mmCIF file of C-alpha atoms in Angstrom:
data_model
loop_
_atom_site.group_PDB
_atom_site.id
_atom_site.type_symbol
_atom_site.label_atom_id
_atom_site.label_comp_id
_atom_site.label_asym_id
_atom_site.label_seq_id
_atom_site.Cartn_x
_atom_site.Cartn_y
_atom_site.Cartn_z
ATOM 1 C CA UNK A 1 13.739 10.057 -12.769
ATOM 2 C CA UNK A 2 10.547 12.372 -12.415
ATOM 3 C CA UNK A 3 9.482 14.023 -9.531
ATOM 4 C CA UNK A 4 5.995 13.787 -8.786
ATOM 5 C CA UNK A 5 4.858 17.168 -8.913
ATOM 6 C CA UNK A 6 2.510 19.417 -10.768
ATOM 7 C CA UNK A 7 5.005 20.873 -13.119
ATOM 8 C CA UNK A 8 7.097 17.920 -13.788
ATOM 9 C CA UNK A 9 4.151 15.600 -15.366
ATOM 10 C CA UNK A 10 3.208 18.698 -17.514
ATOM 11 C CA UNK A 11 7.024 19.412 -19.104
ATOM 12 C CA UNK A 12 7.659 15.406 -19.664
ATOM 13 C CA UNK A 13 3.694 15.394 -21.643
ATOM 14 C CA UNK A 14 5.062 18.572 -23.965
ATOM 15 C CA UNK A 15 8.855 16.957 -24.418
ATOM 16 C CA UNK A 16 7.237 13.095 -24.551
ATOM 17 C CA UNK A 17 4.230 13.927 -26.810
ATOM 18 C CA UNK A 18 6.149 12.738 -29.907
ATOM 19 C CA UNK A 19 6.969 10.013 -28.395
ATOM 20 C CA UNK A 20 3.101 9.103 -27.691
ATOM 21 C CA UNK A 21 2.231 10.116 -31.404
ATOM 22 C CA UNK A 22 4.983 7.434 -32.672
ATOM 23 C CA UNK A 23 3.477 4.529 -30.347
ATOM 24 C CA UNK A 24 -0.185 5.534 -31.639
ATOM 25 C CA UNK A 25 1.376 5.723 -35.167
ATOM 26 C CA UNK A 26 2.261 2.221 -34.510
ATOM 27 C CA UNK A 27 -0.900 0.697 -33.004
ATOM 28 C CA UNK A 28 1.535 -0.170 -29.619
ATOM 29 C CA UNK A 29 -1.104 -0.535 -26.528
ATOM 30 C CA UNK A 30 1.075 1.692 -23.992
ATOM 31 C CA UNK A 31 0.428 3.693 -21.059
ATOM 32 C CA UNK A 32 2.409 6.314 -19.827
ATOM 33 C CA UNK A 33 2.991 8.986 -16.656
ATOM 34 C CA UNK A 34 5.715 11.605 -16.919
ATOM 35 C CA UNK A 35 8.938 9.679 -18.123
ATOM 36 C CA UNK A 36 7.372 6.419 -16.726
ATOM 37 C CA UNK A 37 6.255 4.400 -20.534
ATOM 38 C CA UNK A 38 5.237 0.742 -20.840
ATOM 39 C CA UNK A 39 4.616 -0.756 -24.059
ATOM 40 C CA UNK A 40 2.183 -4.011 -24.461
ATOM 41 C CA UNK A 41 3.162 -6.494 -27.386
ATOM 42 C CA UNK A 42 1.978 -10.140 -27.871
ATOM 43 C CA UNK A 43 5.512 -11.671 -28.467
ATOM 44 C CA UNK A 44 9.346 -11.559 -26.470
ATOM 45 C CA UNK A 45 10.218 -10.971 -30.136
ATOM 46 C CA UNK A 46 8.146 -8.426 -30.748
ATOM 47 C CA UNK A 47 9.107 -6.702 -27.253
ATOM 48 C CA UNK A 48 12.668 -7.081 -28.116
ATOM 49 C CA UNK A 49 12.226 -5.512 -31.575
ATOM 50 C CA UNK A 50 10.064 -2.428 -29.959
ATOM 51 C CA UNK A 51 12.136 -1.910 -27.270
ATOM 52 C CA UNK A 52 15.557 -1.467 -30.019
ATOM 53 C CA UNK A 53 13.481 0.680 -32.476
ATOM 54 C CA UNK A 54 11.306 2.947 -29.630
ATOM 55 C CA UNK A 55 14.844 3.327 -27.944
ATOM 56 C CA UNK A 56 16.584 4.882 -31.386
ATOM 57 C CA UNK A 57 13.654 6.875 -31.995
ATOM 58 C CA UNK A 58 13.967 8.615 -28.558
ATOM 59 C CA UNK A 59 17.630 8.479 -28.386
ATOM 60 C CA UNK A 60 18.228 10.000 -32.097
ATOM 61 C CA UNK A 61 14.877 11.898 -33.136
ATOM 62 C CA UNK A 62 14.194 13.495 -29.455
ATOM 63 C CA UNK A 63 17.534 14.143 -28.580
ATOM 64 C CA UNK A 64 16.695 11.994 -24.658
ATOM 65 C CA UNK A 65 18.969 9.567 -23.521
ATOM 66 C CA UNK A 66 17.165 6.380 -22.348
ATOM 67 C CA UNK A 67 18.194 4.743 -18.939
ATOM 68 C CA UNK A 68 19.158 1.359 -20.363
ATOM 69 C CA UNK A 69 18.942 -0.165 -16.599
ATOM 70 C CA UNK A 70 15.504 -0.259 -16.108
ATOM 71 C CA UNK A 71 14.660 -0.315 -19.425
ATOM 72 C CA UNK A 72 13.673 -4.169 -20.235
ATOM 73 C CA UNK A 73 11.674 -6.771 -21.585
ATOM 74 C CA UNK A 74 9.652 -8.438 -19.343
ATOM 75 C CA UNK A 75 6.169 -10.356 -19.083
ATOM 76 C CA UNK A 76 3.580 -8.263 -17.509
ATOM 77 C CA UNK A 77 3.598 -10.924 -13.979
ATOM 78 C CA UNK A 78 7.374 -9.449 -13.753
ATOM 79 C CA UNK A 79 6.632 -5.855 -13.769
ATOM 80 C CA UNK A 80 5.565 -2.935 -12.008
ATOM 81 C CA UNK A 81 3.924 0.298 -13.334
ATOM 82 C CA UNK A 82 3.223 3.306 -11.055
ATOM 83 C CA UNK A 83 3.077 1.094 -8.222
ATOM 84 C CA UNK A 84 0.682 -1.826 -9.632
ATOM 85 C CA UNK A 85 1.825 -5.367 -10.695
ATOM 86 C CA UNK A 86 -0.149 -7.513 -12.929
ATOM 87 C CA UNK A 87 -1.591 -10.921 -12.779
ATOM 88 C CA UNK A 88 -3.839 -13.250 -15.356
ATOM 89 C CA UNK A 89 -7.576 -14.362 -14.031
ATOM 90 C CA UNK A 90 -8.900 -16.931 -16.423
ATOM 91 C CA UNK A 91 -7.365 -15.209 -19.495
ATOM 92 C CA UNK A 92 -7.761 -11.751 -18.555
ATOM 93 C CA UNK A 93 -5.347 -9.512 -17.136
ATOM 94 C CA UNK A 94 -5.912 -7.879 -13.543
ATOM 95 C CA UNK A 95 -3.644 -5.077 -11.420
ATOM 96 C CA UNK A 96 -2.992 -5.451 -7.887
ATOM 97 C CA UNK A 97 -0.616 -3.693 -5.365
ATOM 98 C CA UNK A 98 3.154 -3.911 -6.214
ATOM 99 C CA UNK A 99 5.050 -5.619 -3.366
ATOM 100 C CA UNK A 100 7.049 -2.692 -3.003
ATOM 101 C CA UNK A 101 3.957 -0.265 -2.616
ATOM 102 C CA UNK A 102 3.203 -2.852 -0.035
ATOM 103 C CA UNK A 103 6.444 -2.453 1.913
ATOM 104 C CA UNK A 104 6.396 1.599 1.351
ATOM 105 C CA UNK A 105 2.731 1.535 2.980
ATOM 106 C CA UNK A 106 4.096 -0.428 5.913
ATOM 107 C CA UNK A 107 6.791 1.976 6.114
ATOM 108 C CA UNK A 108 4.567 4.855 6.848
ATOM 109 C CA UNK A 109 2.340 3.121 9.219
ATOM 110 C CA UNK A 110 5.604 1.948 11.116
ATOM 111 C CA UNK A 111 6.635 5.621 11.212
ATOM 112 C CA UNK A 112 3.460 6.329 13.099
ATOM 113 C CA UNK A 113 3.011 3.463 15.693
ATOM 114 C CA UNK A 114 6.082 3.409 17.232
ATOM 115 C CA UNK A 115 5.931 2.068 20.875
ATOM 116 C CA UNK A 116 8.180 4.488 21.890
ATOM 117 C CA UNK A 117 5.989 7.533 20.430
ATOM 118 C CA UNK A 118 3.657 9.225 22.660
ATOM 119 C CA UNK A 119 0.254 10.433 22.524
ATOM 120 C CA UNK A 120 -3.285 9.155 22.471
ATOM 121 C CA UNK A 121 -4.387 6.409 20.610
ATOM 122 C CA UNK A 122 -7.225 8.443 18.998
ATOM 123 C CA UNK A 123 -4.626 11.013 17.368
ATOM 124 C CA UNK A 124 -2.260 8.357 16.342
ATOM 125 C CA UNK A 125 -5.456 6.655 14.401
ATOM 126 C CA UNK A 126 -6.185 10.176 12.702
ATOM 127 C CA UNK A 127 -2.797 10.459 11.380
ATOM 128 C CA UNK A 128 -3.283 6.562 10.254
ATOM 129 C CA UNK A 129 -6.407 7.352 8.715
ATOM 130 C CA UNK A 130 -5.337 10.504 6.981
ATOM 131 C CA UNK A 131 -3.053 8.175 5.088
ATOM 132 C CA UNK A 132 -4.709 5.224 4.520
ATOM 133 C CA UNK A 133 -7.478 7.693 2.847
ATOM 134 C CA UNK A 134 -5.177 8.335 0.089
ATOM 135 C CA UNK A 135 -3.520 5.158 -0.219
ATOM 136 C CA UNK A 136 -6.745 3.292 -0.932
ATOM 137 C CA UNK A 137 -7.657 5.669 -3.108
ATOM 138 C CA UNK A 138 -4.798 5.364 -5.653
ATOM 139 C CA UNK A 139 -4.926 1.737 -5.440
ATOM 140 C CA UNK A 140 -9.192 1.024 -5.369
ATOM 141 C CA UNK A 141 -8.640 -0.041 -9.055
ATOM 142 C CA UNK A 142 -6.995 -3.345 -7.944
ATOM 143 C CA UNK A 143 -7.846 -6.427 -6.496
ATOM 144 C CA UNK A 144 -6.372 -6.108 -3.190
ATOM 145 C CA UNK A 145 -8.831 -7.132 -0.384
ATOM 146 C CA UNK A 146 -7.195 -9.671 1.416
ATOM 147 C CA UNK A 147 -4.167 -7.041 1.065
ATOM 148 C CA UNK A 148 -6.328 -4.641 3.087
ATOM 149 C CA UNK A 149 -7.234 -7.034 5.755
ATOM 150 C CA UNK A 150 -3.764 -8.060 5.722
ATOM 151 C CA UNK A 151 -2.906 -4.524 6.312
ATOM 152 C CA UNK A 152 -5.889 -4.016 9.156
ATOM 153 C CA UNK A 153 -4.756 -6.756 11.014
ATOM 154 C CA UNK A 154 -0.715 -5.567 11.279
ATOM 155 C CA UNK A 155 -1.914 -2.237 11.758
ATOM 156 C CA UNK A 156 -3.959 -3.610 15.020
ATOM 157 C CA UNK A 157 -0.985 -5.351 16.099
ATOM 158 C CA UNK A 158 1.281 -2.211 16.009
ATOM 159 C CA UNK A 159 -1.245 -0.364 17.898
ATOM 160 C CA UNK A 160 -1.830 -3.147 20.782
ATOM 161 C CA UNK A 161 2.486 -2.664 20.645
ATOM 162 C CA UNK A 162 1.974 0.302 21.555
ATOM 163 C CA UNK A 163 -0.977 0.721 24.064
ATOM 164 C CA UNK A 164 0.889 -1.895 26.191
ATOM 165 C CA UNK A 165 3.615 -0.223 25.717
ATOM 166 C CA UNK A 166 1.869 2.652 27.049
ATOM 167 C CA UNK A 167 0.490 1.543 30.214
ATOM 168 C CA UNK A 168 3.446 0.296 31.099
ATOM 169 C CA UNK A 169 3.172 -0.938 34.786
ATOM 170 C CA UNK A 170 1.490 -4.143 35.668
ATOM 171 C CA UNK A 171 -1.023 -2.315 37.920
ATOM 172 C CA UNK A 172 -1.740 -0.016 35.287
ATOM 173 C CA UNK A 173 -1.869 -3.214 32.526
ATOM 174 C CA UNK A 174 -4.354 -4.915 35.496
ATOM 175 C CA UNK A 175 -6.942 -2.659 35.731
ATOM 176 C CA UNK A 176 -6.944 -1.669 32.279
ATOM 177 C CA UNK A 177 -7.354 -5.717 30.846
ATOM 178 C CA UNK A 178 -9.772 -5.841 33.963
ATOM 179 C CA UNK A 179 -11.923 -2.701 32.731
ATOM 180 C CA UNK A 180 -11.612 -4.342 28.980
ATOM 181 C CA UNK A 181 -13.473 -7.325 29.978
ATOM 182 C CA UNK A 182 -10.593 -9.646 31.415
ATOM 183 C CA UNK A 183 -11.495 -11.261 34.581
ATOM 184 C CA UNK A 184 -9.337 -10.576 37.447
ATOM 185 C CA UNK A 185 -7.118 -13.847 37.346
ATOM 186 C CA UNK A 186 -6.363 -13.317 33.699
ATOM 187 C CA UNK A 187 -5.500 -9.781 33.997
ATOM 188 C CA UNK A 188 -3.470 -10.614 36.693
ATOM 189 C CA UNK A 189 -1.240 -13.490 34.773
ATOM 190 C CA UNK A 190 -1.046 -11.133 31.634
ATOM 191 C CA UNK A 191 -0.627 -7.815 33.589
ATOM 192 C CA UNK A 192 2.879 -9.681 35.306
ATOM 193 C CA UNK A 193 3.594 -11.612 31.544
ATOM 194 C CA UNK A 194 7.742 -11.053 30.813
ATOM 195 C CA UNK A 195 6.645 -11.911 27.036
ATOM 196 C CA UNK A 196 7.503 -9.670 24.193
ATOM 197 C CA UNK A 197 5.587 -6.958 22.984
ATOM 198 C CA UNK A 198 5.166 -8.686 19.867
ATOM 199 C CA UNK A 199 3.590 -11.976 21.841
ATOM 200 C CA UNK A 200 1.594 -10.135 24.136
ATOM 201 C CA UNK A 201 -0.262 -8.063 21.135
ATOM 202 C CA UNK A 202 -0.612 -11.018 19.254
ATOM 203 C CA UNK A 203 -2.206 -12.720 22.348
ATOM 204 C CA UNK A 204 -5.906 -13.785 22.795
ATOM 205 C CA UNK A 205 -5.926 -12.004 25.854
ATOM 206 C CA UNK A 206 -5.267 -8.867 24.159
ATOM 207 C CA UNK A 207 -7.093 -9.486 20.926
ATOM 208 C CA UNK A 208 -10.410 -9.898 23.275
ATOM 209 C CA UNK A 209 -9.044 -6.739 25.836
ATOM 210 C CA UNK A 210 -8.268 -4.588 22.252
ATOM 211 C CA UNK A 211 -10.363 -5.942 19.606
ATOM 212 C CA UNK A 212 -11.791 -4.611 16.347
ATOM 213 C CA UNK A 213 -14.743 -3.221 17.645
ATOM 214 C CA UNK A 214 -12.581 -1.124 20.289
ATOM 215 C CA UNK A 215 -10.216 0.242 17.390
ATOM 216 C CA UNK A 216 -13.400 1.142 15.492
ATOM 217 C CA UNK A 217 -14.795 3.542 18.848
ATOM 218 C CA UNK A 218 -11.033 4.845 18.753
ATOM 219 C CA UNK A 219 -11.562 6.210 14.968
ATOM 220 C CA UNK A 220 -10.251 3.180 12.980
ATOM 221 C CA UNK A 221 -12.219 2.935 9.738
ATOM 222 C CA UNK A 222 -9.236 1.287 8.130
ATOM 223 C CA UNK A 223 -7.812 -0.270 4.898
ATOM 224 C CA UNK A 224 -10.766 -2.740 4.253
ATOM 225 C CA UNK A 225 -13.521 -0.656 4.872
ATOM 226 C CA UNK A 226 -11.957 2.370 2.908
ATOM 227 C CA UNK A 227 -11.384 -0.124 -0.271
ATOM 228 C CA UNK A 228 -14.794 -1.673 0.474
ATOM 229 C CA UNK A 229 -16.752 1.712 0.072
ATOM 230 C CA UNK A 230 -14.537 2.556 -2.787
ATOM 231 C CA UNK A 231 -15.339 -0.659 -4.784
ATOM 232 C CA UNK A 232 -18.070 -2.930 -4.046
ATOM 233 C CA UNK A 233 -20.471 -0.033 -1.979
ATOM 234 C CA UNK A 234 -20.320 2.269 -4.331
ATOM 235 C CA UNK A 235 -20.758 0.543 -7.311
ATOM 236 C CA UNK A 236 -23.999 -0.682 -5.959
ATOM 237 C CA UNK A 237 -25.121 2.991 -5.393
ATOM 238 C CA UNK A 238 -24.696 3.384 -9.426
#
């Protein structure tokens, strides 16, 4: 496997270049990244025949052994490439987010809302946004934004986790729903609530106490808005 660093794209371009020259020599459609190649071809017969022939050519003219595991023939719905799956949109092909990009992203953000972790809210959301930055940037090129909001809204629920979490007491939880906008009865019943964390951040009362708009004052730009500029907004400034 290649590491993702500066030096190991650059050695697997210089060993892999013949290998790019043969595919072009061919007319394949391919794209590749360090010792990541997929080859396009219209037929399973074709793919079958291209994957026996490319494999010899690496195998016996470079002098590589080929990691017969992952190497396959599949349609392009079944498979991933640098973290992008493929789909078909009224006879043309589109990329969106690999599932497992999906889970990795969660991953991360999980990492950094923990209920158990301390500190402010604000400097948990400027770690978040430090990383959803980059993430959406990678990925802009697919379609993805009912992903993002997906993503927004588990993000929000993580973070209502752990600000309840936080205040911990049911005085403190009181006059902090109270000083949110709950009346006093509310806060009350929801301050002294035995339900979950899970249930209590996925309540109304704490959707309307910690809602989007509150986030936003906290820092939260998120992944929608981050995709949106990098898509739709700024192809209308060109």
């Amino acid at each position: 496997n290649c590491v993702r660093g500066l030096l190991s794209p650059l050695m697997s371009n210089i060993v892999l270049n013949e290998l790019d020259k043969e595919l072009e020599a061919r007319s394949h459609r391919f794209v590749r990244y360090c010792d990541d190649c997929s080859i396009y071809v219209k037929s399973e017969n074709s793919a079958t025949r291209v994957l026996s022939t490319i494999t010899e050519f690496i195998e016996k003219k470079l002098k590589l052994k080929v990691n017969r595991t992952k190497s396959k023939v599949s349609r392009p719905i079944d498979s991933t490439l640098l973290g992008f799956s493929f789909y078909r949109r009224e006879k043309v092909w589109a990329a969106r987010i690999a599932s497992k990009s999906l889970r990795k992203i969660k991953e991360k953000m999980k990492a950094q809302t923990q209920r158990k972790a301390p500190g402010k809210v604000k400097d948990k959301i400027k770690k978040l946004e430090a990383i959803i930055v980059g993430w959406v940037n990678y990925f802009r090129i697919a379609t993805a934004k009912s992903r993002m909001e997906e993503l927004d809204r588990w993000v929000r629920t993580r973070l209502r986790m752990g600000i309840w979490k936080q205040w911990k007491r049911p005085s403190t939880r009181w006059k902090n729903l109270k000083r949110l906008g709950i009346n006093e009865g509310k806060a009350y019943e929801w301050s002294n609530s035995r339900k979950g964390y899970c249930r209590i951040a996925n309540s109304a009362i704490l959707h309307r106490a910690l809602n989007n708009d509150y986030f936003t004052k906290q820092g939260y730009v998120g992944f929608a808005n981050h995709y949106y500029w990098k898509t739709t907004h700024q192809t209308k400034l060109f």
